[in-house]
């Protein structure tokens, strides 16, 4: 069981202009095996919350537990996929996927089996010997995803993994991430600033406010499990979109004004 429990989490950064409360009073739970998206304006604390769950960022107050065990640092059971292209240019696709397994001390035979499985899962068969520089941005993100999946983590955290990709590639990869999740029993927390993407992919959406970063709304996505992209033209999709946008609109404006230095 890989439930994520966030309890009274607060993360404060010391910045030259004074302390920045990036995450404040967040107490939420991602049920084991479920798919939750986190949306919020740029700079509101999404990455900080994700990093705290991943054990990459210390809490100022409160904490996080995964599967009932407090998170105190990076853990092999918690996989992370970032927005930035994190592939290693001097390694082939297979060797990129094997890299994390090597570090984890997995035997060579097992590395090969798991790499093959993960490459198949993300649809990169035929590209095993390719180098990242010869692949598109979307395919490089598949490599990053395969590398995380090969570790067989119970929890997968994704921080705007498709933000740098074009719209078509995003929709396509999103659908695949959802498929992979449905065939696994992984617990997924997916960060995005794209409301439609959040609705298309997840069972539940957390909406985060700007400074301090709090969860100000939780929206259950009551769309059918079989989620064809055509669902975006249904009335229910629209209602959900309006609901999330209504929660987000004022926050986005507030964030924008603060960043622009206006009042
Ligand atoms: N290491 C850090 N030191 C100081 N401030 C930080 C640090 N990391 C993030 N911040 C600040 O915390 C706030 C939240 O950042 P972040 O979690 O990256 O937001 P998001 O991912 O929602 O865009 C921002 O104001 C950012 O500038
Ligand atoms: Mg971020």
PDB file of C-alpha atoms and ligand atoms in Angstrom:
ATOM      1  CA  UNK A   1       0.000   0.000   0.000  1.00  0.00           C
ATOM      2  CA  UNK A   2       1.420   3.351  -1.012  1.00  0.00           C
ATOM      3  CA  UNK A   3      -0.854   5.999   0.357  1.00  0.00           C
ATOM      4  CA  UNK A   4       0.586   9.523   0.532  1.00  0.00           C
ATOM      5  CA  UNK A   5      -0.270  11.433   3.681  1.00  0.00           C
ATOM      6  CA  UNK A   6       0.650  15.084   4.002  1.00  0.00           C
ATOM      7  CA  UNK A   7       0.162  16.363   7.532  1.00  0.00           C
ATOM      8  CA  UNK A   8       0.301  20.048   8.464  1.00  0.00           C
ATOM      9  CA  UNK A   9       3.086  20.637   5.967  1.00  0.00           C
ATOM     10  CA  UNK A  10       4.759  24.034   5.935  1.00  0.00           C
ATOM     11  CA  UNK A  11       7.877  24.891   3.955  1.00  0.00           C
ATOM     12  CA  UNK A  12       9.504  28.296   4.373  1.00  0.00           C
ATOM     13  CA  UNK A  13      12.492  29.503   2.343  1.00  0.00           C
ATOM     14  CA  UNK A  14      14.854  32.229   3.464  1.00  0.00           C
ATOM     15  CA  UNK A  15      15.127  34.676   0.604  1.00  0.00           C
ATOM     16  CA  UNK A  16      17.023  38.007   0.506  1.00  0.00           C
ATOM     17  CA  UNK A  17      13.733  39.937   0.639  1.00  0.00           C
ATOM     18  CA  UNK A  18      12.552  37.901   3.639  1.00  0.00           C
ATOM     19  CA  UNK A  19      11.056  34.487   4.269  1.00  0.00           C
ATOM     20  CA  UNK A  20       8.928  32.946   1.510  1.00  0.00           C
ATOM     21  CA  UNK A  21       6.153  30.650   2.708  1.00  0.00           C
ATOM     22  CA  UNK A  22       6.051  28.246  -0.241  1.00  0.00           C
ATOM     23  CA  UNK A  23       3.748  25.653   1.341  1.00  0.00           C
ATOM     24  CA  UNK A  24       1.458  26.302   4.275  1.00  0.00           C
ATOM     25  CA  UNK A  25      -0.850  24.106   6.303  1.00  0.00           C
ATOM     26  CA  UNK A  26      -1.243  21.389   3.705  1.00  0.00           C
ATOM     27  CA  UNK A  27      -2.968  18.286   5.071  1.00  0.00           C
ATOM     28  CA  UNK A  28      -4.150  16.046   2.266  1.00  0.00           C
ATOM     29  CA  UNK A  29      -4.107  12.412   1.366  1.00  0.00           C
ATOM     30  CA  UNK A  30      -3.619  10.553  -1.906  1.00  0.00           C
ATOM     31  CA  UNK A  31      -5.228   7.161  -1.526  1.00  0.00           C
ATOM     32  CA  UNK A  32      -3.174   4.156  -2.507  1.00  0.00           C
ATOM     33  CA  UNK A  33      -3.539   3.453  -6.228  1.00  0.00           C
ATOM     34  CA  UNK A  34      -5.253   6.738  -7.035  1.00  0.00           C
ATOM     35  CA  UNK A  35      -4.330   9.532  -9.433  1.00  0.00           C
ATOM     36  CA  UNK A  36      -4.373  13.090  -8.121  1.00  0.00           C
ATOM     37  CA  UNK A  37      -3.361  16.234  -9.995  1.00  0.00           C
ATOM     38  CA  UNK A  38      -2.099  19.407  -8.371  1.00  0.00           C
ATOM     39  CA  UNK A  39      -2.834  22.669 -10.193  1.00  0.00           C
ATOM     40  CA  UNK A  40      -1.925  26.203  -9.238  1.00  0.00           C
ATOM     41  CA  UNK A  41      -0.420  29.419 -10.578  1.00  0.00           C
ATOM     42  CA  UNK A  42       3.260  29.623 -11.357  1.00  0.00           C
ATOM     43  CA  UNK A  43       5.364  30.062  -8.215  1.00  0.00           C
ATOM     44  CA  UNK A  44       2.621  28.958  -5.800  1.00  0.00           C
ATOM     45  CA  UNK A  45       4.587  26.065  -4.312  1.00  0.00           C
ATOM     46  CA  UNK A  46       3.652  23.013  -6.409  1.00  0.00           C
ATOM     47  CA  UNK A  47       7.237  21.868  -6.963  1.00  0.00           C
ATOM     48  CA  UNK A  48       8.064  22.502  -3.324  1.00  0.00           C
ATOM     49  CA  UNK A  49       5.153  20.317  -2.182  1.00  0.00           C
ATOM     50  CA  UNK A  50       6.182  17.590  -4.611  1.00  0.00           C
ATOM     51  CA  UNK A  51       9.818  17.798  -3.509  1.00  0.00           C
ATOM     52  CA  UNK A  52       8.774  17.487   0.133  1.00  0.00           C
ATOM     53  CA  UNK A  53       6.795  14.329  -0.677  1.00  0.00           C
ATOM     54  CA  UNK A  54       9.793  12.995  -2.629  1.00  0.00           C
ATOM     55  CA  UNK A  55      12.059  13.579   0.361  1.00  0.00           C
ATOM     56  CA  UNK A  56      14.088  16.136  -1.597  1.00  0.00           C
ATOM     57  CA  UNK A  57      12.930  19.121   0.457  1.00  0.00           C
ATOM     58  CA  UNK A  58      12.840  19.290   4.239  1.00  0.00           C
ATOM     59  CA  UNK A  59       9.642  20.432   5.951  1.00  0.00           C
ATOM     60  CA  UNK A  60       9.718  23.500   8.182  1.00  0.00           C
ATOM     61  CA  UNK A  61       6.705  22.123  10.046  1.00  0.00           C
ATOM     62  CA  UNK A  62       4.606  19.000   9.690  1.00  0.00           C
ATOM     63  CA  UNK A  63       5.590  16.175   7.413  1.00  0.00           C
ATOM     64  CA  UNK A  64       4.806  13.496   4.889  1.00  0.00           C
ATOM     65  CA  UNK A  65       4.337   9.741   5.157  1.00  0.00           C
ATOM     66  CA  UNK A  66       4.192   7.253   2.306  1.00  0.00           C
ATOM     67  CA  UNK A  67       2.700   3.868   3.030  1.00  0.00           C
ATOM     68  CA  UNK A  68       2.593   4.855   6.693  1.00  0.00           C
ATOM     69  CA  UNK A  69       6.334   5.481   6.844  1.00  0.00           C
ATOM     70  CA  UNK A  70       7.600   9.044   7.424  1.00  0.00           C
ATOM     71  CA  UNK A  71       9.562  10.402   4.472  1.00  0.00           C
ATOM     72  CA  UNK A  72      12.992  11.580   5.647  1.00  0.00           C
ATOM     73  CA  UNK A  73      14.912  11.538   2.346  1.00  0.00           C
ATOM     74  CA  UNK A  74      14.842  10.163  -1.196  1.00  0.00           C
ATOM     75  CA  UNK A  75      13.406   6.649  -1.354  1.00  0.00           C
ATOM     76  CA  UNK A  76      13.491   4.069  -4.116  1.00  0.00           C
ATOM     77  CA  UNK A  77       9.769   3.475  -3.618  1.00  0.00           C
ATOM     78  CA  UNK A  78       9.037   7.074  -4.606  1.00  0.00           C
ATOM     79  CA  UNK A  79       9.754   7.799  -8.274  1.00  0.00           C
ATOM     80  CA  UNK A  80       9.997  11.334  -9.629  1.00  0.00           C
ATOM     81  CA  UNK A  81       9.727  12.643 -13.201  1.00  0.00           C
ATOM     82  CA  UNK A  82      10.727  16.276 -13.750  1.00  0.00           C
ATOM     83  CA  UNK A  83       9.920  18.766 -16.466  1.00  0.00           C
ATOM     84  CA  UNK A  84      13.524  19.297 -17.511  1.00  0.00           C
ATOM     85  CA  UNK A  85      15.100  16.890 -19.921  1.00  0.00           C
ATOM     86  CA  UNK A  86      17.037  14.713 -17.510  1.00  0.00           C
ATOM     87  CA  UNK A  87      18.322  12.126 -19.971  1.00  0.00           C
ATOM     88  CA  UNK A  88      22.051  11.459 -20.073  1.00  0.00           C
ATOM     89  CA  UNK A  89      23.237  12.377 -23.598  1.00  0.00           C
ATOM     90  CA  UNK A  90      26.156   9.922 -23.652  1.00  0.00           C
ATOM     91  CA  UNK A  91      24.004   6.909 -22.867  1.00  0.00           C
ATOM     92  CA  UNK A  92      21.628   5.061 -25.173  1.00  0.00           C
ATOM     93  CA  UNK A  93      17.929   4.761 -24.326  1.00  0.00           C
ATOM     94  CA  UNK A  94      18.454   1.361 -22.707  1.00  0.00           C
ATOM     95  CA  UNK A  95      21.470   2.562 -20.743  1.00  0.00           C
ATOM     96  CA  UNK A  96      19.575   5.640 -19.589  1.00  0.00           C
ATOM     97  CA  UNK A  97      16.806   3.395 -18.275  1.00  0.00           C
ATOM     98  CA  UNK A  98      19.306   1.041 -16.661  1.00  0.00           C
ATOM     99  CA  UNK A  99      21.206   3.861 -14.984  1.00  0.00           C
ATOM    100  CA  UNK A 100      18.957   4.198 -11.927  1.00  0.00           C
ATOM    101  CA  UNK A 101      18.836   0.399 -11.596  1.00  0.00           C
ATOM    102  CA  UNK A 102      22.629   0.232 -11.577  1.00  0.00           C
ATOM    103  CA  UNK A 103      22.752   2.792  -8.794  1.00  0.00           C
ATOM    104  CA  UNK A 104      20.088   0.827  -6.939  1.00  0.00           C
ATOM    105  CA  UNK A 105      22.335  -2.236  -7.124  1.00  0.00           C
ATOM    106  CA  UNK A 106      19.944  -4.340  -9.220  1.00  0.00           C
ATOM    107  CA  UNK A 107      21.651  -7.348 -10.883  1.00  0.00           C
ATOM    108  CA  UNK A 108      22.612  -7.066 -14.561  1.00  0.00           C
ATOM    109  CA  UNK A 109      20.114  -9.683 -15.688  1.00  0.00           C
ATOM    110  CA  UNK A 110      17.347  -7.972 -13.753  1.00  0.00           C
ATOM    111  CA  UNK A 111      18.408  -4.586 -15.191  1.00  0.00           C
ATOM    112  CA  UNK A 112      17.947  -5.940 -18.698  1.00  0.00           C
ATOM    113  CA  UNK A 113      14.526  -7.428 -17.948  1.00  0.00           C
ATOM    114  CA  UNK A 114      13.222  -4.333 -16.235  1.00  0.00           C
ATOM    115  CA  UNK A 115      14.653  -1.955 -18.846  1.00  0.00           C
ATOM    116  CA  UNK A 116      12.987  -3.971 -21.619  1.00  0.00           C
ATOM    117  CA  UNK A 117       9.673  -3.917 -19.753  1.00  0.00           C
ATOM    118  CA  UNK A 118       9.794  -0.186 -19.046  1.00  0.00           C
ATOM    119  CA  UNK A 119      10.806   0.656 -22.620  1.00  0.00           C
ATOM    120  CA  UNK A 120       7.860  -1.351 -23.872  1.00  0.00           C
ATOM    121  CA  UNK A 121       5.524   0.313 -21.397  1.00  0.00           C
ATOM    122  CA  UNK A 122       6.336   3.791 -22.727  1.00  0.00           C
ATOM    123  CA  UNK A 123       6.356   2.666 -26.381  1.00  0.00           C
ATOM    124  CA  UNK A 124      10.050   3.118 -27.150  1.00  0.00           C
ATOM    125  CA  UNK A 125      10.660  -0.304 -28.700  1.00  0.00           C
ATOM    126  CA  UNK A 126      12.983   0.045 -31.677  1.00  0.00           C
ATOM    127  CA  UNK A 127      14.827   2.971 -30.090  1.00  0.00           C
ATOM    128  CA  UNK A 128      16.804   1.012 -27.500  1.00  0.00           C
ATOM    129  CA  UNK A 129      20.169   1.901 -29.014  1.00  0.00           C
ATOM    130  CA  UNK A 130      19.328   5.488 -29.917  1.00  0.00           C
ATOM    131  CA  UNK A 131      21.003   8.429 -28.173  1.00  0.00           C
ATOM    132  CA  UNK A 132      18.786  11.160 -26.675  1.00  0.00           C
ATOM    133  CA  UNK A 133      20.068  13.804 -29.106  1.00  0.00           C
ATOM    134  CA  UNK A 134      18.477  11.874 -31.978  1.00  0.00           C
ATOM    135  CA  UNK A 135      15.056  11.793 -30.269  1.00  0.00           C
ATOM    136  CA  UNK A 136      12.237  14.355 -30.047  1.00  0.00           C
ATOM    137  CA  UNK A 137      11.467  16.127 -26.768  1.00  0.00           C
ATOM    138  CA  UNK A 138       8.433  13.889 -26.293  1.00  0.00           C
ATOM    139  CA  UNK A 139      10.513  10.757 -26.731  1.00  0.00           C
ATOM    140  CA  UNK A 140      13.134  12.012 -24.305  1.00  0.00           C
ATOM    141  CA  UNK A 141      10.369  12.469 -21.720  1.00  0.00           C
ATOM    142  CA  UNK A 142       9.343   8.874 -22.423  1.00  0.00           C
ATOM    143  CA  UNK A 143      12.902   7.835 -21.602  1.00  0.00           C
ATOM    144  CA  UNK A 144      12.723   9.758 -18.316  1.00  0.00           C
ATOM    145  CA  UNK A 145       9.390   8.113 -17.549  1.00  0.00           C
ATOM    146  CA  UNK A 146      10.747   4.649 -18.378  1.00  0.00           C
ATOM    147  CA  UNK A 147      13.716   5.241 -16.117  1.00  0.00           C
ATOM    148  CA  UNK A 148      11.384   5.989 -13.210  1.00  0.00           C
ATOM    149  CA  UNK A 149       9.001   3.116 -13.974  1.00  0.00           C
ATOM    150  CA  UNK A 150      11.885   0.629 -14.190  1.00  0.00           C
ATOM    151  CA  UNK A 151      12.442   1.165 -10.478  1.00  0.00           C
ATOM    152  CA  UNK A 152       8.871  -0.077  -9.954  1.00  0.00           C
ATOM    153  CA  UNK A 153       8.031   2.617  -7.443  1.00  0.00           C
ATOM    154  CA  UNK A 154       4.760   2.400  -5.530  1.00  0.00           C
ATOM    155  CA  UNK A 155       4.432   6.171  -5.803  1.00  0.00           C
ATOM    156  CA  UNK A 156       5.110   8.234  -8.918  1.00  0.00           C
ATOM    157  CA  UNK A 157       5.426  12.014  -8.615  1.00  0.00           C
ATOM    158  CA  UNK A 158       5.433  14.015 -11.835  1.00  0.00           C
ATOM    159  CA  UNK A 159       6.312  17.700 -11.927  1.00  0.00           C
ATOM    160  CA  UNK A 160       4.915  19.211 -15.132  1.00  0.00           C
ATOM    161  CA  UNK A 161       6.534  16.431 -17.145  1.00  0.00           C
ATOM    162  CA  UNK A 162       5.041  17.569 -20.458  1.00  0.00           C
ATOM    163  CA  UNK A 163       5.172  21.345 -19.987  1.00  0.00           C
ATOM    164  CA  UNK A 164       7.876  21.799 -22.632  1.00  0.00           C
ATOM    165  CA  UNK A 165       6.069  19.727 -25.270  1.00  0.00           C
ATOM    166  CA  UNK A 166       3.606  20.733 -27.954  1.00  0.00           C
ATOM    167  CA  UNK A 167      -0.117  20.294 -27.338  1.00  0.00           C
ATOM    168  CA  UNK A 168      -0.605  17.154 -29.464  1.00  0.00           C
ATOM    169  CA  UNK A 169       2.347  15.346 -27.903  1.00  0.00           C
ATOM    170  CA  UNK A 170       1.095  16.321 -24.468  1.00  0.00           C
ATOM    171  CA  UNK A 171      -2.382  14.921 -25.017  1.00  0.00           C
ATOM    172  CA  UNK A 172      -0.910  11.737 -26.437  1.00  0.00           C
ATOM    173  CA  UNK A 173       1.629  11.214 -23.660  1.00  0.00           C
ATOM    174  CA  UNK A 174      -0.953  12.120 -21.032  1.00  0.00           C
ATOM    175  CA  UNK A 175      -3.264   9.388 -22.301  1.00  0.00           C
ATOM    176  CA  UNK A 176      -0.371   6.926 -22.125  1.00  0.00           C
ATOM    177  CA  UNK A 177       0.524   7.924 -18.591  1.00  0.00           C
ATOM    178  CA  UNK A 178      -3.091   7.314 -17.654  1.00  0.00           C
ATOM    179  CA  UNK A 179      -3.078   3.918 -19.380  1.00  0.00           C
ATOM    180  CA  UNK A 180       0.121   2.896 -17.630  1.00  0.00           C
ATOM    181  CA  UNK A 181      -1.339   4.001 -14.305  1.00  0.00           C
ATOM    182  CA  UNK A 182      -4.580   2.072 -14.906  1.00  0.00           C
ATOM    183  CA  UNK A 183      -2.638  -1.123 -15.558  1.00  0.00           C
ATOM    184  CA  UNK A 184      -0.499  -0.655 -12.440  1.00  0.00           C
ATOM    185  CA  UNK A 185      -1.448  -0.122  -8.830  1.00  0.00           C
ATOM    186  CA  UNK A 186       0.741   2.921  -8.518  1.00  0.00           C
ATOM    187  CA  UNK A 187      -0.220   6.024  -6.615  1.00  0.00           C
ATOM    188  CA  UNK A 188       0.298   9.090  -8.799  1.00  0.00           C
ATOM    189  CA  UNK A 189       0.588  12.779  -7.970  1.00  0.00           C
ATOM    190  CA  UNK A 190       0.804  14.857 -11.140  1.00  0.00           C
ATOM    191  CA  UNK A 191       1.648  18.558 -11.156  1.00  0.00           C
ATOM    192  CA  UNK A 192       0.392  20.664 -14.025  1.00  0.00           C
ATOM    193  CA  UNK A 193      -0.756  24.215 -14.643  1.00  0.00           C
ATOM    194  CA  UNK A 194      -3.070  22.961 -17.402  1.00  0.00           C
ATOM    195  CA  UNK A 195      -6.618  22.514 -16.093  1.00  0.00           C
ATOM    196  CA  UNK A 196      -7.748  20.365 -19.032  1.00  0.00           C
ATOM    197  CA  UNK A 197      -4.785  18.056 -18.595  1.00  0.00           C
ATOM    198  CA  UNK A 198      -5.602  17.690 -14.891  1.00  0.00           C
ATOM    199  CA  UNK A 199      -9.243  16.825 -15.656  1.00  0.00           C
ATOM    200  CA  UNK A 200      -8.339  14.409 -18.462  1.00  0.00           C
ATOM    201  CA  UNK A 201      -5.852  12.476 -16.373  1.00  0.00           C
ATOM    202  CA  UNK A 202      -6.954  12.388 -12.782  1.00  0.00           C
ATOM    203  CA  UNK A 203      -9.546  11.179 -10.311  1.00  0.00           C
ATOM    204  CA  UNK A 204      -9.135  14.187  -8.062  1.00  0.00           C
ATOM    205  CA  UNK A 205      -7.658  17.677  -8.400  1.00  0.00           C
ATOM    206  CA  UNK A 206      -6.035  19.756  -5.688  1.00  0.00           C
ATOM    207  CA  UNK A 207      -6.091  23.489  -6.350  1.00  0.00           C
ATOM    208  CA  UNK A 208      -3.264  25.444  -4.733  1.00  0.00           C
ATOM    209  CA  UNK A 209      -3.252  29.147  -3.833  1.00  0.00           C
ATOM    210  CA  UNK A 210      -0.450  31.646  -4.349  1.00  0.00           C
ATOM    211  CA  UNK A 211       1.610  32.650  -1.271  1.00  0.00           C
ATOM    212  CA  UNK A 212       1.112  30.994   0.988  1.00  0.00           C
ATOM    213  CA  UNK A 213       0.678  27.783  -0.974  1.00  0.00           C
ATOM    214  CA  UNK A 214      -2.411  26.154   0.488  1.00  0.00           C
ATOM    215  CA  UNK A 215      -4.819  23.649  -0.987  1.00  0.00           C
ATOM    216  CA  UNK A 216      -7.911  25.827  -1.424  1.00  0.00           C
ATOM    217  CA  UNK A 217     -10.144  23.406  -3.308  1.00  0.00           C
ATOM    218  CA  UNK A 218     -10.382  19.655  -3.912  1.00  0.00           C
ATOM    219  CA  UNK A 219     -12.397  18.602  -6.951  1.00  0.00           C
ATOM    220  CA  UNK A 220     -13.435  15.021  -7.646  1.00  0.00           C
ATOM    221  CA  UNK A 221     -13.346  14.233 -11.348  1.00  0.00           C
ATOM    222  CA  UNK A 222     -16.491  12.158 -11.827  1.00  0.00           C
ATOM    223  CA  UNK A 223     -15.902  11.369 -15.499  1.00  0.00           C
ATOM    224  CA  UNK A 224     -15.946   7.802 -16.844  1.00  0.00           C
ATOM    225  CA  UNK A 225     -12.760   5.759 -16.386  1.00  0.00           C
ATOM    226  CA  UNK A 226     -12.597   5.228 -20.132  1.00  0.00           C
ATOM    227  CA  UNK A 227     -11.474   8.755 -20.868  1.00  0.00           C
ATOM    228  CA  UNK A 228     -11.279   9.367 -24.555  1.00  0.00           C
ATOM    229  CA  UNK A 229      -9.847  12.832 -25.341  1.00  0.00           C
ATOM    230  CA  UNK A 230     -13.264  13.568 -26.885  1.00  0.00           C
ATOM    231  CA  UNK A 231     -14.544  13.878 -23.299  1.00  0.00           C
ATOM    232  CA  UNK A 232     -13.329  17.515 -23.432  1.00  0.00           C
ATOM    233  CA  UNK A 233     -16.430  18.406 -25.436  1.00  0.00           C
ATOM    234  CA  UNK A 234     -18.901  17.013 -22.869  1.00  0.00           C
ATOM    235  CA  UNK A 235     -20.943  19.308 -20.592  1.00  0.00           C
ATOM    236  CA  UNK A 236     -19.540  17.660 -17.450  1.00  0.00           C
ATOM    237  CA  UNK A 237     -15.971  18.336 -18.549  1.00  0.00           C
ATOM    238  CA  UNK A 238     -16.930  21.973 -19.018  1.00  0.00           C
ATOM    239  CA  UNK A 239     -18.504  22.185 -15.581  1.00  0.00           C
ATOM    240  CA  UNK A 240     -15.404  20.709 -13.977  1.00  0.00           C
ATOM    241  CA  UNK A 241     -13.218  23.081 -15.953  1.00  0.00           C
ATOM    242  CA  UNK A 242     -15.286  26.067 -14.800  1.00  0.00           C
ATOM    243  CA  UNK A 243     -15.158  24.909 -11.196  1.00  0.00           C
ATOM    244  CA  UNK A 244     -11.354  24.564 -11.172  1.00  0.00           C
ATOM    245  CA  UNK A 245     -10.879  27.775 -13.106  1.00  0.00           C
ATOM    246  CA  UNK A 246     -13.137  29.685 -10.695  1.00  0.00           C
ATOM    247  CA  UNK A 247     -10.939  28.570  -7.793  1.00  0.00           C
ATOM    248  CA  UNK A 248      -7.792  29.366  -9.691  1.00  0.00           C
ATOM    249  CA  UNK A 249      -8.690  32.637 -11.400  1.00  0.00           C
ATOM    250  CA  UNK A 250      -8.284  35.001  -8.458  1.00  0.00           C
ATOM    251  CA  UNK A 251      -5.162  33.193  -7.321  1.00  0.00           C
ATOM    252  CA  UNK A 252      -3.583  33.471 -10.748  1.00  0.00           C
ATOM    253  CA  UNK A 253      -4.311  37.199 -10.884  1.00  0.00           C
ATOM    254  CA  UNK A 254      -2.911  37.695  -7.396  1.00  0.00           C
ATOM    255  CA  UNK A 255       0.222  35.765  -8.310  1.00  0.00           C
ATOM    256  CA  UNK A 256       0.601  37.716 -11.523  1.00  0.00           C
ATOM    257  CA  UNK A 257       0.256  41.080  -9.789  1.00  0.00           C
ATOM    258  CA  UNK A 258       2.727  40.132  -7.061  1.00  0.00           C
ATOM    259  CA  UNK A 259       5.272  38.906  -9.563  1.00  0.00           C
ATOM    260  CA  UNK A 260       4.892  42.036 -11.658  1.00  0.00           C
ATOM    261  CA  UNK A 261       5.397  44.140  -8.539  1.00  0.00           C
ATOM    262  CA  UNK A 262       2.016  45.879  -8.878  1.00  0.00           C
ATOM    263  CA  UNK A 263      -0.502  46.087  -6.053  1.00  0.00           C
TER     264      UNK A 263
HETATM  265  N1  LIG B   1      15.353  26.861  -2.849  1.00  0.00           N
HETATM  266  C1  LIG B   1      14.588  27.956  -2.765  1.00  0.00           C
HETATM  267  N2  LIG B   1      15.009  29.049  -2.105  1.00  0.00           N
HETATM  268  C2  LIG B   1      14.241  30.158  -2.011  1.00  0.00           C
HETATM  269  N3  LIG B   1      13.004  30.248  -2.530  1.00  0.00           N
HETATM  270  C3  LIG B   1      12.535  29.193  -3.193  1.00  0.00           C
HETATM  271  C4  LIG B   1      13.288  27.991  -3.363  1.00  0.00           C
HETATM  272  N4  LIG B   1      12.563  27.110  -4.085  1.00  0.00           N
HETATM  273  C5  LIG B   1      11.399  27.745  -4.351  1.00  0.00           C
HETATM  274  N5  LIG B   1      11.379  28.973  -3.831  1.00  0.00           N
HETATM  275  C6  LIG B   1      10.260  29.928  -3.878  1.00  0.00           C
HETATM  276  O1  LIG B   1       9.114  29.271  -3.370  1.00  0.00           O
HETATM  277  C7  LIG B   1       7.959  29.621  -4.119  1.00  0.00           C
HETATM  278  C8  LIG B   1       7.323  28.344  -4.672  1.00  0.00           C
HETATM  279  O2  LIG B   1       8.171  27.800  -5.678  1.00  0.00           O
HETATM  280  P1  LIG B   1       7.797  26.480  -6.489  1.00  0.00           P
HETATM  281  O3  LIG B   1       7.452  25.419  -5.512  1.00  0.00           O
HETATM  282  O4  LIG B   1       8.906  26.216  -7.422  1.00  0.00           O
HETATM  283  O5  LIG B   1       6.471  26.936  -7.276  1.00  0.00           O
HETATM  284  P2  LIG B   1       5.735  26.256  -8.523  1.00  0.00           P
HETATM  285  O6  LIG B   1       6.329  24.898  -8.741  1.00  0.00           O
HETATM  286  O7  LIG B   1       4.290  26.225  -8.138  1.00  0.00           O
HETATM  287  O8  LIG B   1       5.953  27.164  -9.694  1.00  0.00           O
HETATM  288  C9  LIG B   1       8.421  30.579  -5.181  1.00  0.00           C
HETATM  289  O9  LIG B   1       8.176  31.880  -4.735  1.00  0.00           O
HETATM  290  C10 LIG B   1       9.897  30.311  -5.305  1.00  0.00           C
HETATM  291  O10 LIG B   1      10.586  31.458  -5.715  1.00  0.00           O
HETATM  292 MG1  LIG B   2       7.242  24.065 -10.421  1.00  0.00          MG
END
